mmCIF file of C-alpha atoms and ligand atoms in Angstrom:
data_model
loop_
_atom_site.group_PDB
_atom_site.id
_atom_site.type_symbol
_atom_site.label_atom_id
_atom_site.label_comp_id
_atom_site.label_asym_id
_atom_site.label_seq_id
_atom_site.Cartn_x
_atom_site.Cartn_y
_atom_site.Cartn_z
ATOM 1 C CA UNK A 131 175.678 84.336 92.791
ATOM 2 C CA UNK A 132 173.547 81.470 92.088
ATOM 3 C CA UNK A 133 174.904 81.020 88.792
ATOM 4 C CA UNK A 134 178.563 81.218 89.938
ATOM 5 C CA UNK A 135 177.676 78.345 92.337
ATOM 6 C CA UNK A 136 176.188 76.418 89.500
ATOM 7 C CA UNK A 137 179.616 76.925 87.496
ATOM 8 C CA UNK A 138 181.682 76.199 90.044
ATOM 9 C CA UNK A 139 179.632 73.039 90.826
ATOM 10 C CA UNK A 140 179.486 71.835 87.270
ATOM 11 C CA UNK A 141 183.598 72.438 86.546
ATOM 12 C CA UNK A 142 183.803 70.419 89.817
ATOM 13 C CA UNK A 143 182.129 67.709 88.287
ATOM 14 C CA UNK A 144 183.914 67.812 85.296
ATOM 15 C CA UNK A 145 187.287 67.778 86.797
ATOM 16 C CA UNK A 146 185.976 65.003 88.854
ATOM 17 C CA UNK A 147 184.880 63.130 85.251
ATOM 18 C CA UNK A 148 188.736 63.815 83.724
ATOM 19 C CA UNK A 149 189.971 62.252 86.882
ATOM 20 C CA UNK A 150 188.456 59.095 86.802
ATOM 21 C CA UNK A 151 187.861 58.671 83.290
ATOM 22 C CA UNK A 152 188.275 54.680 83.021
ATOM 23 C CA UNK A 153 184.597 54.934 82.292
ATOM 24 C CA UNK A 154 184.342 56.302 78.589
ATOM 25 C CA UNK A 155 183.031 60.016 77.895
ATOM 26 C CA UNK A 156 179.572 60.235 77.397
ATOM 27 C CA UNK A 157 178.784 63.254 74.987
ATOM 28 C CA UNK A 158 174.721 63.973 74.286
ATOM 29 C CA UNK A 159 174.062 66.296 70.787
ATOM 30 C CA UNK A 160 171.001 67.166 70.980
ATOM 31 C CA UNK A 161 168.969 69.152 68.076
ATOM 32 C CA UNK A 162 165.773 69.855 66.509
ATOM 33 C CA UNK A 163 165.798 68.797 62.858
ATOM 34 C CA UNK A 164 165.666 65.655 60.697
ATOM 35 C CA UNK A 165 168.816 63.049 60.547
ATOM 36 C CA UNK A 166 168.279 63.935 56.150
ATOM 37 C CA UNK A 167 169.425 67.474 56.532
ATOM 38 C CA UNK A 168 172.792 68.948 56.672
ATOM 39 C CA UNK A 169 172.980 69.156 60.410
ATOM 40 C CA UNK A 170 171.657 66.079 61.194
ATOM 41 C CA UNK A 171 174.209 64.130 58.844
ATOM 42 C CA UNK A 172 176.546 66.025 60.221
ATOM 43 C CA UNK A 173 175.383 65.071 63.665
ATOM 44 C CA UNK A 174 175.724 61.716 62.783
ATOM 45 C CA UNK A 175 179.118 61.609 61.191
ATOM 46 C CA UNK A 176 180.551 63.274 64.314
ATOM 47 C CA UNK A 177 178.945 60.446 66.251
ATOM 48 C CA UNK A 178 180.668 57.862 63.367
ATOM 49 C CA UNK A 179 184.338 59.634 63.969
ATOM 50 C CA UNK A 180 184.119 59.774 67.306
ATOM 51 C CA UNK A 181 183.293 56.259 68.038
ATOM 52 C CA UNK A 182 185.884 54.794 65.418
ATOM 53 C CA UNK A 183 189.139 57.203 66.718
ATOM 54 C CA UNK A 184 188.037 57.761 70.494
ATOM 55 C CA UNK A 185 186.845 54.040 71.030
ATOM 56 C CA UNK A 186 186.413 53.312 74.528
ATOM 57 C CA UNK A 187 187.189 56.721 75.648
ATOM 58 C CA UNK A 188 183.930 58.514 74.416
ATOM 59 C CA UNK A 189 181.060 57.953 73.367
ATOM 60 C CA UNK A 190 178.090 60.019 71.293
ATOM 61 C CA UNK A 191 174.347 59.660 71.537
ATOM 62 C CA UNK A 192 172.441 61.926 69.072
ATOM 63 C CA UNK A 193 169.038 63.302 69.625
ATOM 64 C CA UNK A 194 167.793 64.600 66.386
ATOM 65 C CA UNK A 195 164.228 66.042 65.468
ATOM 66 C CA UNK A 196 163.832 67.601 69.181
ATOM 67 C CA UNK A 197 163.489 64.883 70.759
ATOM 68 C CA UNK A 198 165.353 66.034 74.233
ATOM 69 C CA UNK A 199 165.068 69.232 73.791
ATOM 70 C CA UNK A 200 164.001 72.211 71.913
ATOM 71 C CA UNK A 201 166.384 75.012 70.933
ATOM 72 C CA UNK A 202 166.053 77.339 73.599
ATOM 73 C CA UNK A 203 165.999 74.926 75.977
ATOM 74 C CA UNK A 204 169.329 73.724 75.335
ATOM 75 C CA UNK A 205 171.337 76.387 75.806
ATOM 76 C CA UNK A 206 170.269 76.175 79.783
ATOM 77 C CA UNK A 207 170.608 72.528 79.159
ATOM 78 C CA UNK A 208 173.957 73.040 78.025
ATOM 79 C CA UNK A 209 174.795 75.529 80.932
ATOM 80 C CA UNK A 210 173.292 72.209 83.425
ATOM 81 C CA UNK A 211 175.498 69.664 81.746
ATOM 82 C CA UNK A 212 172.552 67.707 80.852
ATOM 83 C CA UNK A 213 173.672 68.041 77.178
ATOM 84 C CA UNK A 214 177.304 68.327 76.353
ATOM 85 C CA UNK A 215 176.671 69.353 72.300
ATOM 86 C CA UNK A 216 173.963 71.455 70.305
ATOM 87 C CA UNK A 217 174.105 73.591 66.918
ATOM 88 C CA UNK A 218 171.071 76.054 67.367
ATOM 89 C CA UNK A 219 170.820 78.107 64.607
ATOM 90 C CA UNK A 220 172.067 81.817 64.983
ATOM 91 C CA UNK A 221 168.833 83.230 64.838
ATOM 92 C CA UNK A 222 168.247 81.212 68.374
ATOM 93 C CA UNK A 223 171.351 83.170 69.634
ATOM 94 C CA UNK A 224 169.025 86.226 70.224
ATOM 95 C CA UNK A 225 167.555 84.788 73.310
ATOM 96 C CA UNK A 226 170.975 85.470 74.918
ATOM 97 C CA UNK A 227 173.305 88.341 73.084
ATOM 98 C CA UNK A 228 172.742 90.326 70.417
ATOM 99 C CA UNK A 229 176.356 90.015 69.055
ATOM 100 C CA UNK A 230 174.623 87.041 66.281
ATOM 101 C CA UNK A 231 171.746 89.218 65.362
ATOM 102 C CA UNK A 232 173.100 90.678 62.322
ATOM 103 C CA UNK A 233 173.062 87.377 60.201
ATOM 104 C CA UNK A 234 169.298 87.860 60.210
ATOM 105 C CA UNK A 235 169.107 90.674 58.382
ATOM 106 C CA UNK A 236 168.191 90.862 55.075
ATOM 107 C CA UNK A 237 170.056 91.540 51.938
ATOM 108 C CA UNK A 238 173.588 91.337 54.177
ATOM 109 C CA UNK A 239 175.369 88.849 52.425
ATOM 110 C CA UNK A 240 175.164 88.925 48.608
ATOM 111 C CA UNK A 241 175.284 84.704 49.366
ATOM 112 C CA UNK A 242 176.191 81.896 50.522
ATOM 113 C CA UNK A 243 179.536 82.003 49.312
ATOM 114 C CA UNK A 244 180.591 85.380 51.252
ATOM 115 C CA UNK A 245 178.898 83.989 54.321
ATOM 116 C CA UNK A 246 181.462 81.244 54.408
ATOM 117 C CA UNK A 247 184.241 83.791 53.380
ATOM 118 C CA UNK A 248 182.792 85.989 56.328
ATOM 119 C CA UNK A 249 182.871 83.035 59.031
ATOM 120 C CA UNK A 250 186.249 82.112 58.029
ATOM 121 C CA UNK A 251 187.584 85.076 58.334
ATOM 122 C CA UNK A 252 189.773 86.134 62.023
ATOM 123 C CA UNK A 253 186.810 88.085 62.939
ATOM 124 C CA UNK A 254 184.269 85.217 62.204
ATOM 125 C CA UNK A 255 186.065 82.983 63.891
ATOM 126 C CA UNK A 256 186.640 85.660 66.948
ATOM 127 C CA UNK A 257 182.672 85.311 67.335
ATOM 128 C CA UNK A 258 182.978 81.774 68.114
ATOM 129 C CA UNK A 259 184.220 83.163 71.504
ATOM 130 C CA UNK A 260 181.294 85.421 71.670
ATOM 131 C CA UNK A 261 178.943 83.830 74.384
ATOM 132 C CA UNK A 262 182.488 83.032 76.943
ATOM 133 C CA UNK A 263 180.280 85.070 79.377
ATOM 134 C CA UNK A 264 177.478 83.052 79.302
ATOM 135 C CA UNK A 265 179.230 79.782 79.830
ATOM 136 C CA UNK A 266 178.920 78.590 75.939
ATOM 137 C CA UNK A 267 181.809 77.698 73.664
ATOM 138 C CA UNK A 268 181.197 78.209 69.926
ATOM 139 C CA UNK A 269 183.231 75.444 68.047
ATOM 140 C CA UNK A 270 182.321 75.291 64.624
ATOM 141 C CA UNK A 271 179.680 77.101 61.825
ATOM 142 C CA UNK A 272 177.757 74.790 60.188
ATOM 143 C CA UNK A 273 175.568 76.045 57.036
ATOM 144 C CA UNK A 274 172.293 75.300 56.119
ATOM 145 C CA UNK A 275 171.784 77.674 53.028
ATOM 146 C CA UNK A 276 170.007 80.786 52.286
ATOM 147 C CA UNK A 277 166.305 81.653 53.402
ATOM 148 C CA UNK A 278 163.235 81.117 51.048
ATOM 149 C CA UNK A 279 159.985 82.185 51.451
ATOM 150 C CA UNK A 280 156.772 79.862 52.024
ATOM 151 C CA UNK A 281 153.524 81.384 52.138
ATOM 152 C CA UNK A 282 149.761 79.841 51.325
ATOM 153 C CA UNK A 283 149.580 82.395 48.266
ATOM 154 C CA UNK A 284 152.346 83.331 45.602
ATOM 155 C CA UNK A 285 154.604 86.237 46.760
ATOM 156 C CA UNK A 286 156.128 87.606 44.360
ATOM 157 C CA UNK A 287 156.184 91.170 44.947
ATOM 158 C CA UNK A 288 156.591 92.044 49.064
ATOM 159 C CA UNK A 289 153.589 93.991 48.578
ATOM 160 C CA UNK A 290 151.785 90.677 48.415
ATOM 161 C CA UNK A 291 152.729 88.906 52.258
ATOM 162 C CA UNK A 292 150.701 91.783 53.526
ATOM 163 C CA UNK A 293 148.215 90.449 56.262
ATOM 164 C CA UNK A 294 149.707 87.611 56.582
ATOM 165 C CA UNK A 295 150.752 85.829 59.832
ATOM 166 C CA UNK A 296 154.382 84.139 59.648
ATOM 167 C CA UNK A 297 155.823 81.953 61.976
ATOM 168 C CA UNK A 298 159.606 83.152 62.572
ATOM 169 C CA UNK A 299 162.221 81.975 64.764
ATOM 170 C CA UNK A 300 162.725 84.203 68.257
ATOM 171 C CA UNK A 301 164.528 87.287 66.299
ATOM 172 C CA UNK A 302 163.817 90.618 66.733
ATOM 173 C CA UNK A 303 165.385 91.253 62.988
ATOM 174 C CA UNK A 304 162.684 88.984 61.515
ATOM 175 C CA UNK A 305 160.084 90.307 63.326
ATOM 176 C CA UNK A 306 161.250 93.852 61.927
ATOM 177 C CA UNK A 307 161.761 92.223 58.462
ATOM 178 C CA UNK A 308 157.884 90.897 58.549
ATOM 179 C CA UNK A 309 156.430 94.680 60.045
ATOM 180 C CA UNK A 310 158.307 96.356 57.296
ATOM 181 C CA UNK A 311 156.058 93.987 54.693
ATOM 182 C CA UNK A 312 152.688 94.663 56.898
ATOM 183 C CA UNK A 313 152.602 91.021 57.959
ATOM 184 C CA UNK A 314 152.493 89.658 61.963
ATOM 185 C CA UNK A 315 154.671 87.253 62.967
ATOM 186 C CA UNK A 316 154.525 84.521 65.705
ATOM 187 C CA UNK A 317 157.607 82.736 67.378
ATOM 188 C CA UNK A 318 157.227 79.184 67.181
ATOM 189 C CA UNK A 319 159.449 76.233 68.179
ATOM 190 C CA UNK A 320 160.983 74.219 64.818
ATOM 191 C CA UNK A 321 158.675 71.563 66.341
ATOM 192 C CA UNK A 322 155.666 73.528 66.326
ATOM 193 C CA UNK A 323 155.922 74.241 62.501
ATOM 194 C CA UNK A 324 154.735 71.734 60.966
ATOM 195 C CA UNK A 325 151.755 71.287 63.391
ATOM 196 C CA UNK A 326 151.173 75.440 62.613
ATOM 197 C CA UNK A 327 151.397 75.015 58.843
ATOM 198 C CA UNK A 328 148.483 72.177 58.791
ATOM 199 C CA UNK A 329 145.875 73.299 61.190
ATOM 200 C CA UNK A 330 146.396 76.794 59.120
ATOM 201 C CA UNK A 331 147.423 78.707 62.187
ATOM 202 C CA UNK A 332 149.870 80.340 60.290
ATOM 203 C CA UNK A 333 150.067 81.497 56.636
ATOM 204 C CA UNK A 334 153.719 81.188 56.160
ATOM 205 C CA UNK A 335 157.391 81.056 56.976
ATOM 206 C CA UNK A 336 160.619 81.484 55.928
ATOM 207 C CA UNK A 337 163.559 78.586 56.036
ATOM 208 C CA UNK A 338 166.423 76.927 54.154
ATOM 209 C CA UNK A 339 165.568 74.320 51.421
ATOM 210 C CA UNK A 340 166.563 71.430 53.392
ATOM 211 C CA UNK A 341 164.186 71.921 56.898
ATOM 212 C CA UNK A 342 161.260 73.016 54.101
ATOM 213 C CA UNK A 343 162.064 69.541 52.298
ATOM 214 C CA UNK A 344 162.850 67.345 55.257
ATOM 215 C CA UNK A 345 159.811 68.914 57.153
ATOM 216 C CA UNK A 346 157.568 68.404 53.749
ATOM 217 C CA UNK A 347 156.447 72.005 54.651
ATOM 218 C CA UNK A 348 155.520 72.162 51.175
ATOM 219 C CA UNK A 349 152.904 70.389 51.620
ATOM 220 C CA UNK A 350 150.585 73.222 53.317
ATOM 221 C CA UNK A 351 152.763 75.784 51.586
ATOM 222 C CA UNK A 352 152.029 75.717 47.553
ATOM 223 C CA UNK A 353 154.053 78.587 47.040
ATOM 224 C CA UNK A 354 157.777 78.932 48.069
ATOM 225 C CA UNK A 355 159.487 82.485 46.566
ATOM 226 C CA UNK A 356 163.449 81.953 45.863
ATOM 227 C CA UNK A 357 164.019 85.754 48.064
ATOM 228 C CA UNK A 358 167.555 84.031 49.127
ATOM 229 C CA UNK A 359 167.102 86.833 51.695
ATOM 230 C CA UNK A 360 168.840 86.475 54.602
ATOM 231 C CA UNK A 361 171.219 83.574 56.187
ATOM 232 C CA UNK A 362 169.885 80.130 57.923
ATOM 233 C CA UNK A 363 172.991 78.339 59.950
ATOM 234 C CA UNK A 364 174.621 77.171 63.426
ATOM 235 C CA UNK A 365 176.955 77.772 66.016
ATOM 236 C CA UNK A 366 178.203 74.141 67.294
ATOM 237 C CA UNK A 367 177.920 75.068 71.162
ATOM 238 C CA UNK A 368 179.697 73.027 74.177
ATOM 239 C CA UNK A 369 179.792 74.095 77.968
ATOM 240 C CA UNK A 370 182.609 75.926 78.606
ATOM 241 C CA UNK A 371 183.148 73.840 81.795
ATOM 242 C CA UNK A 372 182.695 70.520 80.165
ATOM 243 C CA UNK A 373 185.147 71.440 77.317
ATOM 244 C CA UNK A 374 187.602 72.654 79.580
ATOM 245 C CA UNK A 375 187.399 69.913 81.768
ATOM 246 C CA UNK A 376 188.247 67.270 79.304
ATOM 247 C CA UNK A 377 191.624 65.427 79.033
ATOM 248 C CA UNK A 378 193.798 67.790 76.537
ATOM 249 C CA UNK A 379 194.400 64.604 73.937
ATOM 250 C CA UNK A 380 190.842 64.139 74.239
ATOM 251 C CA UNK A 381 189.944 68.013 73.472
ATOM 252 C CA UNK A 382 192.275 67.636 70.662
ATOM 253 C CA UNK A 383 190.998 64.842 68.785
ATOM 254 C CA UNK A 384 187.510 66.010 69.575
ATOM 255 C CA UNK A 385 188.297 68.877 68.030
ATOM 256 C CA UNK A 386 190.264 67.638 64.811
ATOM 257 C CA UNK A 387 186.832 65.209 64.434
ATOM 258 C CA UNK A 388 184.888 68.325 64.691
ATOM 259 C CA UNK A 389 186.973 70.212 61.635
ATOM 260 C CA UNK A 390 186.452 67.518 59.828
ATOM 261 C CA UNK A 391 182.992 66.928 59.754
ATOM 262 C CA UNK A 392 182.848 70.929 59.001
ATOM 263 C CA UNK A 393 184.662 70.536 55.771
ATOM 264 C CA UNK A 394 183.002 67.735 54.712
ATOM 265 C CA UNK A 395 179.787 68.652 55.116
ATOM 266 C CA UNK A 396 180.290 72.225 53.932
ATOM 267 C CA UNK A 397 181.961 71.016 50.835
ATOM 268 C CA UNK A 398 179.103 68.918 49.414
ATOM 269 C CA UNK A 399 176.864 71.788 50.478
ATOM 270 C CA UNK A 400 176.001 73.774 47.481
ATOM 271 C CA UNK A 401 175.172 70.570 45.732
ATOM 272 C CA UNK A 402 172.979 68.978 48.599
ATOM 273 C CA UNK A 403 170.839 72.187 48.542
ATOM 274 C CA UNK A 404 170.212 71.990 45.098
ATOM 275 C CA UNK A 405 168.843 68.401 45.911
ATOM 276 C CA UNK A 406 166.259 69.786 48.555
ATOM 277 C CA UNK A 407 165.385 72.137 46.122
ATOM 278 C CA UNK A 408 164.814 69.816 43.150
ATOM 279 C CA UNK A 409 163.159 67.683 45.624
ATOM 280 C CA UNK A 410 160.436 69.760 46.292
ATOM 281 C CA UNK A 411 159.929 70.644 42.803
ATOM 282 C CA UNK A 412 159.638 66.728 42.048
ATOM 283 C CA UNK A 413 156.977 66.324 44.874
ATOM 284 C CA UNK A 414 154.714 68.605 42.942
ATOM 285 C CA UNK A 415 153.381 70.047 45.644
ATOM 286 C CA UNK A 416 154.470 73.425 45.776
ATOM 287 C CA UNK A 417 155.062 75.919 42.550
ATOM 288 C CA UNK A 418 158.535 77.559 43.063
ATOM 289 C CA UNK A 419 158.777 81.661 42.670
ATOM 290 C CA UNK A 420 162.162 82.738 40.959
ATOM 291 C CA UNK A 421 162.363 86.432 41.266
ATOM 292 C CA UNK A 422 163.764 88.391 38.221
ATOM 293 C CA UNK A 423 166.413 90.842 39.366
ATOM 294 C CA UNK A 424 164.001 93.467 39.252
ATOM 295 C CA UNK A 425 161.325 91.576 41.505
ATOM 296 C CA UNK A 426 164.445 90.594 43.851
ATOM 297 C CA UNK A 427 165.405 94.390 44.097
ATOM 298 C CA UNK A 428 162.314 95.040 45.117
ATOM 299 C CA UNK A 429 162.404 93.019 48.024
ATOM 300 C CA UNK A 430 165.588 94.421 48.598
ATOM 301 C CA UNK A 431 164.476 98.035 48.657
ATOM 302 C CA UNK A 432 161.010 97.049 50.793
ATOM 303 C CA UNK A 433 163.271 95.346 53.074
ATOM 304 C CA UNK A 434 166.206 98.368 53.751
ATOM 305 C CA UNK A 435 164.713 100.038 56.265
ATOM 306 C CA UNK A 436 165.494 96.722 58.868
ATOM 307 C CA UNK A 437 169.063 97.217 57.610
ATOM 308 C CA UNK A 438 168.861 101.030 58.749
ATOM 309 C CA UNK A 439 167.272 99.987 62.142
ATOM 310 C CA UNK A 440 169.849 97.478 63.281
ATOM 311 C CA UNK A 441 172.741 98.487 61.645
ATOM 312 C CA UNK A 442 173.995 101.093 64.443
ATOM 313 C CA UNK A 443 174.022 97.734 66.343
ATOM 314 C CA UNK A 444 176.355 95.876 64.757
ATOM 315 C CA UNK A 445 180.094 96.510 65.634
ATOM 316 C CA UNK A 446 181.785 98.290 62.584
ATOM 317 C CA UNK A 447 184.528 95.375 63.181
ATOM 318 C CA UNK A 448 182.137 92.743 61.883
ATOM 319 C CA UNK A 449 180.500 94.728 59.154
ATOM 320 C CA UNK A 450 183.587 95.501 57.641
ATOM 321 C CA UNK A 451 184.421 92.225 57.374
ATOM 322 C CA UNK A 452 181.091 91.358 55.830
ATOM 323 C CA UNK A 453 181.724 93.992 53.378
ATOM 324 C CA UNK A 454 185.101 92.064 52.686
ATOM 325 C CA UNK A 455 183.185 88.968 52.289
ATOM 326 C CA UNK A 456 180.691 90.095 49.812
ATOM 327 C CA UNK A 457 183.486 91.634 47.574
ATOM 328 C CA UNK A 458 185.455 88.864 47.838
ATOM 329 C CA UNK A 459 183.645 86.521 45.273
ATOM 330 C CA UNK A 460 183.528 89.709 42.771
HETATM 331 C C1 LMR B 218 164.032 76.876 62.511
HETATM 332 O O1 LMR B 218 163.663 77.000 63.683
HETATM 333 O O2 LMR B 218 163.336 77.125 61.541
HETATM 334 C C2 LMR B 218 165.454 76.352 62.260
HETATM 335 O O3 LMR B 218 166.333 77.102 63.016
HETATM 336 C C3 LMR B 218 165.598 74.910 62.621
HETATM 337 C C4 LMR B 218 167.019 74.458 62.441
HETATM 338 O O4 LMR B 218 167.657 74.095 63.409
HETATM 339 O O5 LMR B 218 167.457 74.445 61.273
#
């Protein structure tokens, strides 16, 4: 009940905005990483297009590195109007449905590659529509790259994390993933890392190249092992009251601005992660683990019991068209 009043209330408002919109649009991104990373360029390009083809009709202020809020904040944030744009990662989803648990687990996508097939696809892009019920329009994927392994020790067999206490972002799956190696986890805000990693509250983590780079992780974390395990990326969220409730030209263009930042910053992608990556290396901080196929496979098999726990979960629709994806490249 209370919630229906709080929808009707902010569609209200945003009806009331479209109708006396001589004032221009103002459109707050909020999110939790560093303006150098995929998402925060992205962030920042949408901002750039926005204010050169909407001028005077919207405008975009971007709070990067969690400086509004955090990312489970937002999505009630999001729900109050007090934030019109976010890109949580997927993992942050779980907080909500369980329909975007699956990208967490391990060994799913053969890469990076078939995870873009996969999103493209009609049933990817069906998922955008996934959280409706909840008041949240999905809008866009944005990638960040596959997950790597940080730890204060080398890992190079899974035997090895055993013990050890990983911070994890709020998903059952990882949790699961972490139990299955004999490690604990703890669920940390992306803000909180850092902080964790130098007091030596926790012994590890898992993340794409570019937060481990941009957050200089590496720096309490001399070993990072290549597991390419599992998928790190984002669903760009609106209200579904504020989107609706914009002028249709406006929607449009917003929209069109929104595609293109997508393929832009998808396409330089592969390359940009190999910059993190190299990055790191050149800091000299932290001694990179590449896994042999046999070392990787043995990850894989440690790891396949999460698959058979969560799998029952996942609607046949979507794994099929995983299984698409991942044959796609072949
Ligand atoms: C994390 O919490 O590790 C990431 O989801 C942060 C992000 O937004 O990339």
């Amino acid at each position: 009940m209370k919630t229906r009043i709080m929808l009707s209330f902010v569609i209200l408002w945003s009806l009331a905005l479209t109708a006396t919109s001589a004032e221009p649009i103002h459109i707050r991104f909020s999110h939790v990483v560093s303006e150098q990373t995929p998402k925060g360029n992205a962030a920042n390009r949408f901002k750039q297009l926005v204010e050169q083809k909407l001028a005077g009709k919207v405008t975009v202020e971007v709070f990067p590195r969690a400086t509004l809020y955090d990312d489970d904040p937002v999505l009630l944030a999001l729900a109050r109007n007090d934030v019109q744009l976010a890109a949580p990662s997927l993992s942050k989803f779980s907080t909500i449905t369980k329909s975007l648990e699956f990208y967490d687990l391990p060994f799913l996508f053969d890469d990076l590659a078939a995870v873009e097939r996969f999103q493209n696809s009609a049933t990817g892009q069906r998922q955008l529509d996934s959280l409706g019920d909840k008041g949240i329009k999905g809008l866009a994927y944005w990638r960040n790259g596959m997950r790597v392994i940080s730890a204060d020790r080398p890992l190079r067999a899974p035997t090895d994390a055993r013990g050890l206490l990983f911070r994890i972002e709020p998903s059952e799956v990882i949790e699961e993933q972490y139990r299955q190696l004999g490690a604990t986890t703890i669920r940390l805000p992306f803000a909180h890392v850092r902080d964790a990693l130098g007091r030596g509250l926790v012994k590890g983590q898992e993340n794409s190249w570019a937060n481990i780079y941009s957050q200089n992780f590496d720096r309490w974390q001399p070993y990072i092992t290549e597991t390419n395990h599992s998928f790190q990326g984002y669903m760009v969220i609106t209200g579904s009251a504020f989107w609706n409730g914009l002028p249709a030209d406006i929607r449009r263009e917003l929209e069109a601005i929104l595609a293109q930042v997508t393929d832009e910053m998808n396409g330089v992608l592969a390359e940009r992660i190999g910059e993190y990556r190299q990055g790191v290396i050149d800091r000299g901080k932290a001694q990179v683990i590449t896994l042999t196929d046999q070392e990787r496979n043995a990850w894989r098999q440690a790891l396949a019991p999460v698959g058979e726990k969560f799998k029952s979960q996942i609607d046949p629709v979507v794994l099929a068209a995983i299984r698409e994806a991942n044959a796609g490249g072949k």
